[in-house]
Short mmCIF file of C-alpha atoms in Angstrom, two decimals:
data_model
loop_
_atom_site.label_atom_id
_atom_site.label_comp_id
_atom_site.label_asym_id
_atom_site.label_seq_id
_atom_site.Cartn_x
_atom_site.Cartn_y
_atom_site.Cartn_z
CA MET A 1337 10.66 28.40 201.74
CA LYS A 1338 7.07 29.85 200.32
CA GLN A 1339 6.21 27.45 197.42
CA LYS A 1340 4.39 28.84 194.58
CA ARG A 1341 1.74 27.69 192.37
CA GLN A 1342 3.25 26.52 188.66
CA ARG A 1343 1.49 27.49 186.02
CA PHE A 1344 0.11 24.23 183.71
CA SER A 1345 0.34 24.29 180.55
CA PHE A 1346 -1.65 21.28 177.69
CA ARG A 1347 1.80 18.64 178.62
CA HIS A 1348 0.85 19.00 182.16
CA ILE A 1349 -2.76 18.66 181.73
CA TYR A 1350 -2.31 15.98 179.33
CA LEU A 1351 0.39 13.80 181.97
CA VAL A 1352 -1.95 14.16 184.60
CA ILE A 1353 -4.32 12.71 182.92
CA LEU A 1354 -2.86 10.31 181.85
CA PHE A 1355 -1.38 9.78 185.48
CA VAL A 1356 -5.01 9.51 186.66
CA ILE A 1357 -5.75 6.92 184.27
CA LEU A 1358 -2.86 4.53 185.21
CA ALA A 1359 -2.87 5.28 189.37
CA SER A 1360 -6.89 3.56 189.14
CA ASP A 1361 -6.34 2.99 193.24
CA VAL A 1362 -7.07 6.87 193.20
CA ILE A 1363 -10.75 7.06 192.10
CA TYR A 1364 -11.17 10.29 190.46
CA ALA A 1365 -14.79 11.77 188.98
CA GLN A 1366 -16.07 8.74 189.74
CA ARG A 1367 -19.90 8.67 190.78
CA PHE A 1368 -20.56 5.90 193.91
CA GLU A 1369 -24.64 5.91 193.45
CA HIS A 1370 -24.99 2.94 195.68
CA ILE A 1371 -22.66 3.64 199.27
CA VAL A 1372 -24.07 2.59 202.04
CA ASP A 1373 -21.92 2.07 205.44
CA TYR A 1374 -20.68 5.46 205.51
CA GLN A 1375 -18.93 5.88 208.26
CA VAL A 1376 -16.86 8.79 209.92
CA ASN A 1377 -14.01 6.31 210.66
CA PHE A 1378 -10.04 7.68 211.42
CA ALA A 1379 -7.03 6.04 210.34
CA ASN A 1380 -3.15 5.93 209.73
CA VAL A 1381 -3.26 5.14 205.66
CA SER A 1382 -0.25 4.08 203.47
CA TYR A 1383 -1.02 3.90 199.93
CA LYS A 1384 2.22 3.54 197.51
CA GLY A 1385 5.05 4.67 200.24
CA LYS A 1386 2.59 7.86 201.27
CA GLN A 1387 1.23 8.48 204.65
CA TYR A 1388 -2.50 9.84 204.53
CA VAL A 1389 -5.04 10.30 207.15
CA GLY A 1390 -7.86 8.13 207.04
CA ILE A 1391 -11.56 10.49 207.78
CA ARG A 1392 -14.44 8.75 206.26
CA SER A 1393 -15.07 4.83 204.85
CA PHE A 1394 -18.02 3.45 203.52
CA GLN A 1395 -19.09 0.71 200.27
CA ASP A 1396 -20.07 0.92 196.89
CA GLN A 1397 -21.29 -1.54 195.07
CA GLY A 1398 -19.08 -4.16 196.89
CA GLN A 1399 -15.73 -2.00 197.29
CA ASN A 1400 -14.12 -0.60 200.11
CA TYR A 1401 -13.30 2.92 200.00
CA VAL A 1402 -11.80 5.59 202.46
CA LEU A 1403 -12.25 9.48 201.66
CA SER A 1404 -8.79 10.50 202.82
CA VAL A 1405 -6.67 13.47 203.00
CA ASP A 1406 -2.62 14.57 202.39
CA PRO A 1407 -1.97 15.83 205.67
CA ILE A 1408 0.29 17.86 203.94
CA THR A 1409 -1.28 19.77 201.52
CA LEU A 1410 -5.21 19.33 202.78
CA GLU A 1411 -6.40 17.38 199.41
CA THR A 1412 -8.58 14.46 199.67
CA TYR A 1413 -8.52 11.36 197.36
CA VAL A 1414 -10.86 8.80 197.04
CA LEU A 1415 -8.98 5.15 198.17
CA ASN A 1416 -9.16 1.80 197.30
CA ARG A 1417 -9.11 0.26 200.83
CA ASN A 1418 -7.96 -2.83 199.10
CA ALA A 1419 -4.67 -0.63 197.69
CA CYS A 1420 -4.37 0.31 201.35
CA LYS A 1421 -2.38 -0.60 204.45
CA ILE A 1422 -4.88 0.69 207.51
CA VAL A 1423 -4.53 0.99 210.93
CA ALA A 1424 -8.00 2.31 212.37
CA VAL A 1425 -7.45 5.18 215.59
CA THR A 1426 -10.18 6.17 217.55
CA SER A 1427 -9.56 10.39 216.75
CA ILE A 1428 -8.21 12.05 214.26
CA GLU A 1429 -5.37 13.51 217.09
CA LYS A 1430 -4.40 9.95 217.71
CA VAL A 1431 -2.75 9.11 213.98
CA PRO A 1432 1.21 9.50 214.43
CA TYR A 1433 2.00 12.52 212.00
CA PHE A 1434 -0.91 14.36 212.87
CA ASP A 1435 0.18 16.46 215.44
CA SER A 1436 3.04 17.83 213.36
CA SER A 1437 1.16 18.43 210.66
CA LEU A 1438 -0.44 21.49 208.49
CA TYR A 1439 -3.41 19.45 209.19
CA MET A 1440 -3.07 20.28 212.79
CA LYS A 1441 -1.87 23.72 212.60
CA SER A 1442 -5.66 24.77 210.57
CA PHE A 1443 -7.54 22.60 213.72
CA LYS A 1444 -5.06 25.62 216.51
CA HIS A 1445 -6.38 28.59 213.99
CA VAL A 1446 -9.72 27.62 213.95
CA ARG A 1447 -9.83 26.93 217.70
CA SER A 1448 -8.25 30.60 218.01
CA ASN A 1449 -11.81 31.91 216.52
CA GLU A 1450 -14.39 29.70 217.46
CA GLN A 1451 -15.65 32.19 220.21
CA VAL A 1452 -17.52 34.57 217.52
CA LEU A 1453 -20.60 34.02 216.45
CA GLN A 1454 -20.40 35.07 212.81
CA ASP A 1455 -17.74 34.30 210.50
CA ALA A 1456 -15.30 31.91 213.06
CA GLY A 1457 -12.74 29.47 211.34
CA ILE A 1458 -10.15 30.21 208.66
CA ASP A 1459 -10.64 33.84 208.09
CA PHE A 1460 -8.00 35.97 207.80
CA PRO A 1461 -5.83 36.26 204.14
CA PHE A 1462 -3.26 34.47 203.21
CA PRO A 1463 -1.23 34.43 201.57
CA LYS A 1464 1.02 37.61 201.46
CA GLU A 1465 0.74 37.84 197.95
CA ARG A 1466 -1.07 40.30 195.01
CA GLY A 1467 -4.34 38.38 194.97
CA ILE A 1468 -6.86 37.17 196.58
CA ASN A 1469 -8.74 33.18 197.53
CA LEU A 1470 -12.05 33.10 195.94
CA THR A 1471 -14.75 31.62 197.40
CA ILE A 1472 -18.18 31.11 195.36
CA ASP A 1473 -21.29 29.67 197.78
CA LEU A 1474 -24.38 28.05 196.47
CA CYS A 1475 -26.59 28.02 199.10
CA PRO A 1476 -30.39 26.94 198.00
CA SER A 1477 -31.63 28.59 195.60
CA HIS A 1478 -34.66 27.99 192.11
CA LYS A 1479 -32.70 30.55 190.39
CA PRO A 1480 -30.54 29.75 187.16
CA LEU A 1481 -26.16 29.84 188.36
CA ASP A 1482 -24.52 32.88 187.49
CA LYS A 1483 -22.51 31.83 184.95
CA ILE A 1484 -21.57 35.13 184.38
CA VAL A 1485 -19.05 34.66 187.27
CA PHE A 1486 -16.72 32.58 185.61
CA GLU A 1487 -16.57 33.38 181.67
CA THR A 1488 -15.92 37.59 183.46
CA LEU A 1489 -12.84 35.45 184.81
CA PHE A 1490 -11.90 33.43 181.98
CA VAL A 1491 -12.12 36.98 180.16
CA ALA A 1492 -9.30 38.50 182.53
CA PHE A 1493 -7.33 35.58 183.17
CA LYS A 1494 -6.99 34.30 179.39
CA GLY A 1495 -3.18 34.09 177.97
CA VAL A 1496 -2.58 34.51 182.31
CA GLU A 1497 -3.46 31.08 183.84
CA ASN A 1498 -4.51 28.31 181.69
CA SER A 1499 -6.88 26.69 184.97
CA LEU A 1500 -8.07 29.77 187.27
CA PRO A 1501 -8.58 28.22 191.16
CA VAL A 1502 -11.38 28.77 192.57
CA ALA A 1503 -13.20 27.16 195.89
CA ILE A 1504 -17.49 26.41 195.18
CA SER A 1505 -19.52 25.89 198.61
CA LEU A 1506 -22.08 23.21 197.76
CA SER A 1507 -25.29 23.06 199.54
CA GLY A 1508 -27.39 19.66 199.05
CA LYS A 1509 -30.71 21.53 198.55
CA TRP A 1510 -29.01 23.62 195.78
CA ILE A 1511 -27.50 20.46 193.97
CA LEU A 1512 -30.56 18.94 193.40
CA ASN A 1513 -32.57 21.79 192.37
CA HIS A 1514 -29.09 22.28 189.77
CA GLU A 1515 -28.20 18.84 187.66
CA THR A 1516 -27.28 20.78 184.22
CA ASP A 1517 -25.60 24.14 185.69
CA LEU A 1518 -23.65 21.33 188.65
CA GLN A 1519 -23.02 19.76 185.44
CA TRP A 1520 -21.24 22.27 183.60
CA LEU A 1521 -18.76 23.18 186.15
CA ILE A 1522 -18.02 19.93 186.45
CA ASN A 1523 -17.65 20.51 183.52
CA LEU A 1524 -15.30 23.36 182.86
CA GLN A 1525 -12.81 21.59 185.83
CA ASN A 1526 -12.99 17.79 183.46
CA LYS A 1527 -11.88 20.52 181.05
CA GLY A 1528 -8.80 21.93 182.70
CA LEU A 1529 -10.26 25.40 183.36
CA LEU A 1530 -11.03 25.53 186.64
CA THR A 1531 -9.04 23.89 189.82
CA ILE A 1532 -12.15 23.45 191.61
CA THR A 1533 -12.33 23.00 195.61
CA TRP A 1534 -15.47 21.77 196.23
CA ILE A 1535 -16.40 22.66 200.12
CA ASN A 1536 -19.33 20.96 202.51
CA HIS A 1537 -21.91 23.89 203.06
CA THR A 1538 -24.23 21.65 204.55
CA TYR A 1539 -27.13 19.72 202.81
CA THR A 1540 -30.52 21.49 204.15
CA HIS A 1541 -29.10 24.82 204.78
CA LYS A 1542 -31.47 26.01 207.28
CA VAL A 1543 -32.64 29.90 207.95
CA ASN A 1544 -34.96 31.14 209.53
CA LYS A 1545 -36.24 35.04 210.53
CA ASP A 1546 -35.29 34.56 213.77
CA PRO A 1547 -31.80 36.14 215.56
CA LEU A 1548 -28.24 34.50 214.31
CA ASN A 1549 -28.05 32.96 217.01
CA HIS A 1550 -31.53 30.55 216.82
CA ASN A 1551 -30.62 30.91 213.20
CA PHE A 1552 -28.54 28.80 210.27
CA LEU A 1553 -26.76 25.60 212.04
CA LEU A 1554 -28.18 26.80 214.99
CA ALA A 1555 -31.78 26.69 214.75
CA THR A 1556 -33.77 24.48 216.94
CA GLY A 1557 -33.70 20.37 216.22
CA THR A 1558 -30.46 21.26 213.86
CA ASP A 1559 -28.79 17.67 213.23
CA VAL A 1560 -25.42 18.42 212.61
CA ASN A 1561 -24.17 14.78 211.79
CA TYR A 1562 -27.35 15.08 209.28
CA GLU A 1563 -26.22 18.45 207.32
CA VAL A 1564 -22.52 17.02 206.72
CA ILE A 1565 -22.38 13.84 206.06
CA ALA A 1566 -25.83 13.38 203.64
CA ASN A 1567 -24.17 16.67 201.70
CA GLU A 1568 -21.14 14.48 201.72
CA LYS A 1569 -22.82 11.25 200.37
CA LEU A 1570 -24.06 13.45 198.18
CA MET A 1571 -21.31 14.87 196.68
CA LEU A 1572 -19.72 11.76 196.29
CA SER A 1573 -22.90 10.27 194.09
CA LYS A 1574 -22.02 13.10 191.60
CA GLY A 1575 -18.68 12.06 191.00
CA ILE A 1576 -17.32 15.32 193.89
CA VAL A 1577 -15.03 14.52 195.82
CA PRO A 1578 -15.11 16.42 199.01
CA SER A 1579 -12.35 18.53 200.63
CA VAL A 1580 -11.37 19.16 203.66
CA PHE A 1581 -13.27 22.13 203.89
CA PHE A 1582 -15.94 23.17 205.68
CA ARG A 1583 -18.70 25.98 205.09
CA PHE A 1584 -20.96 27.39 207.34
CA PRO A 1585 -23.89 28.87 206.01
CA GLY A 1586 -24.59 32.35 207.26
CA LEU A 1587 -20.95 32.13 208.27
CA VAL A 1588 -22.30 31.94 211.78
CA SER A 1589 -21.54 28.97 214.57
CA SER A 1590 -21.23 28.28 217.64
CA ASN A 1591 -18.33 26.78 219.87
CA LYS A 1592 -19.89 23.91 220.18
CA ILE A 1593 -20.86 23.30 216.59
CA ILE A 1594 -17.00 24.08 215.12
CA GLU A 1595 -15.86 21.34 218.07
CA GLN A 1596 -18.60 19.16 215.80
CA VAL A 1597 -17.12 20.22 212.21
CA LEU A 1598 -13.42 19.29 213.49
CA SER A 1599 -14.78 16.40 215.49
CA PHE A 1600 -15.23 15.46 211.49
CA GLY A 1601 -12.10 16.53 210.41
CA LEU A 1602 -13.11 19.10 208.43
CA ILE A 1603 -11.37 22.47 208.38
CA PRO A 1604 -14.13 25.73 208.72
CA VAL A 1605 -13.04 28.36 206.02
CA GLY A 1606 -14.47 31.64 206.71
CA SER A 1607 -14.09 35.74 205.00
CA ASP A 1608 -12.47 38.78 205.41
CA ALA A 1609 -14.12 39.47 202.25
CA TRP A 1610 -17.74 39.15 201.82
CA LEU A 1611 -18.07 41.42 198.63
CA ALA A 1612 -21.71 41.81 199.14
CA LYS A 1613 -21.87 43.24 202.17
CA GLY A 1614 -19.48 45.85 201.07
CA GLN A 1615 -16.06 44.40 202.75
CA HIS A 1616 -12.48 44.78 200.52
CA ALA A 1617 -10.93 42.42 198.94
CA LYS A 1618 -6.57 42.32 200.11
CA ASP A 1619 -4.10 41.29 198.81
CA GLY A 1620 -4.64 37.52 199.97
CA SER A 1621 -7.91 38.07 201.09
CA ILE A 1622 -10.58 34.86 201.29
CA VAL A 1623 -13.42 36.73 198.96
CA LEU A 1624 -16.76 35.42 199.33
CA ILE A 1625 -19.49 36.01 196.98
CA HIS A 1626 -22.75 33.42 195.99
CA ALA A 1627 -23.43 32.77 192.13
CA ASN A 1628 -26.79 31.26 193.23
CA GLY A 1629 -28.81 34.37 190.73
CA ASN A 1630 -29.82 36.30 195.14
CA GLU A 1631 -26.82 38.27 195.86
CA GLU A 1632 -26.56 40.89 192.20
CA ILE A 1633 -24.59 42.86 194.44
CA GLY A 1634 -21.58 40.75 195.27
CA VAL A 1635 -21.38 39.79 191.73
CA GLN A 1636 -20.87 43.08 190.22
CA ASP A 1637 -18.78 43.89 193.06
CA PHE A 1638 -16.40 41.20 192.46
CA ILE A 1639 -16.63 41.95 188.37
CA GLN A 1640 -15.38 44.92 189.36
CA LEU A 1641 -12.97 44.51 191.20
CA LEU A 1642 -11.57 42.29 188.21
CA LYS A 1643 -11.42 45.43 186.64
CA SER A 1644 -9.53 47.15 188.69
CA GLU A 1645 -7.00 44.59 188.77
CA GLN A 1646 -7.11 44.11 184.56
CA SER A 1647 -3.21 45.46 184.35
CA ASN A 1648 -2.30 43.83 187.74
CA ILE A 1649 -3.78 40.46 185.45
CA LYS A 1650 -2.26 40.12 182.70
CA SER A 1651 1.26 40.97 183.65
CA LYS A 1652 0.36 38.21 186.63
CA HIS A 1653 1.08 40.20 189.49
CA TRP A 1654 -2.68 39.64 190.79
CA ILE A 1655 -3.63 36.45 190.58
CA LEU A 1656 -6.20 33.68 191.90
CA HIS A 1657 -4.82 31.34 194.88
CA ASP A 1658 -5.79 28.17 195.96
CA LEU A 1659 -6.65 28.00 199.10
CA HIS A 1660 -5.08 24.39 199.79
CA GLU A 1661 -1.98 26.55 199.09
CA GLY A 1662 -2.82 29.59 201.43
CA PHE A 1663 -2.60 27.35 204.56
CA GLN A 1664 1.07 26.05 203.57
CA TYR A 1665 2.10 30.04 204.43
#
């Protein structure tokens, strides 16, 4: 049976905050600014009777941590290693419950679409309900964040939704040049106005003038391991827990690089509705816009989309879907 997302009241938000305070072994919004020995390690992780897939291990100020994935919901958590029972495995496929999980199902979806040069990974509409999965890319840019995207969302959904789910793809170079804008987004999340899925969009986000098959991550000399891992560490240093999702710069990839990303335990997410390229959003579409100041057309198209659906939004017949939930359909 399909599970629809619950609408959270302020009482629910209070209970969530209370849980965070009490459950100190689960790390939320902590800045890991002194990370050492950051490793891609897979493990069967048991925490308070629940099973997780450990995908990273690291130390920070003398404490050991495990970045773990809930194989059912695909949510990620930083767990204190001392509070967990951990059995290391050599590959993610050897985690006992991984093979029958939603996590593995997502891998299979990705591999069914990994041969294309552009827009590989999860790129099809889901779930089959009114609304969209909104993904916002923040590629390197010297321009300020397009706050109008978020401000328009709040106006459109005022009185309808308390915490709006959005997926934001962060590049490391954007983070380093936009500390204030990043904190503005984090504050919106901390206030319960946004439920943000933070997606790894690589550290440097290389781009050149060469054809696509020699561009972005396919550019000569690109170190995929560095691009993935350095960005995760940077995100953690800012108090951001990286999600299990990954977005290719330019949506450009190859079979080899997709397998590399999967080997990190990450799920590539594409888009079937890159608005600035004239692609139209359908129900359940994974919509892509850039809010880095470099894509005015996409931003304006998104604002027009919200205006066209205003009556449906107010009647709760058109919603923003949480990217995690779409995989459960």
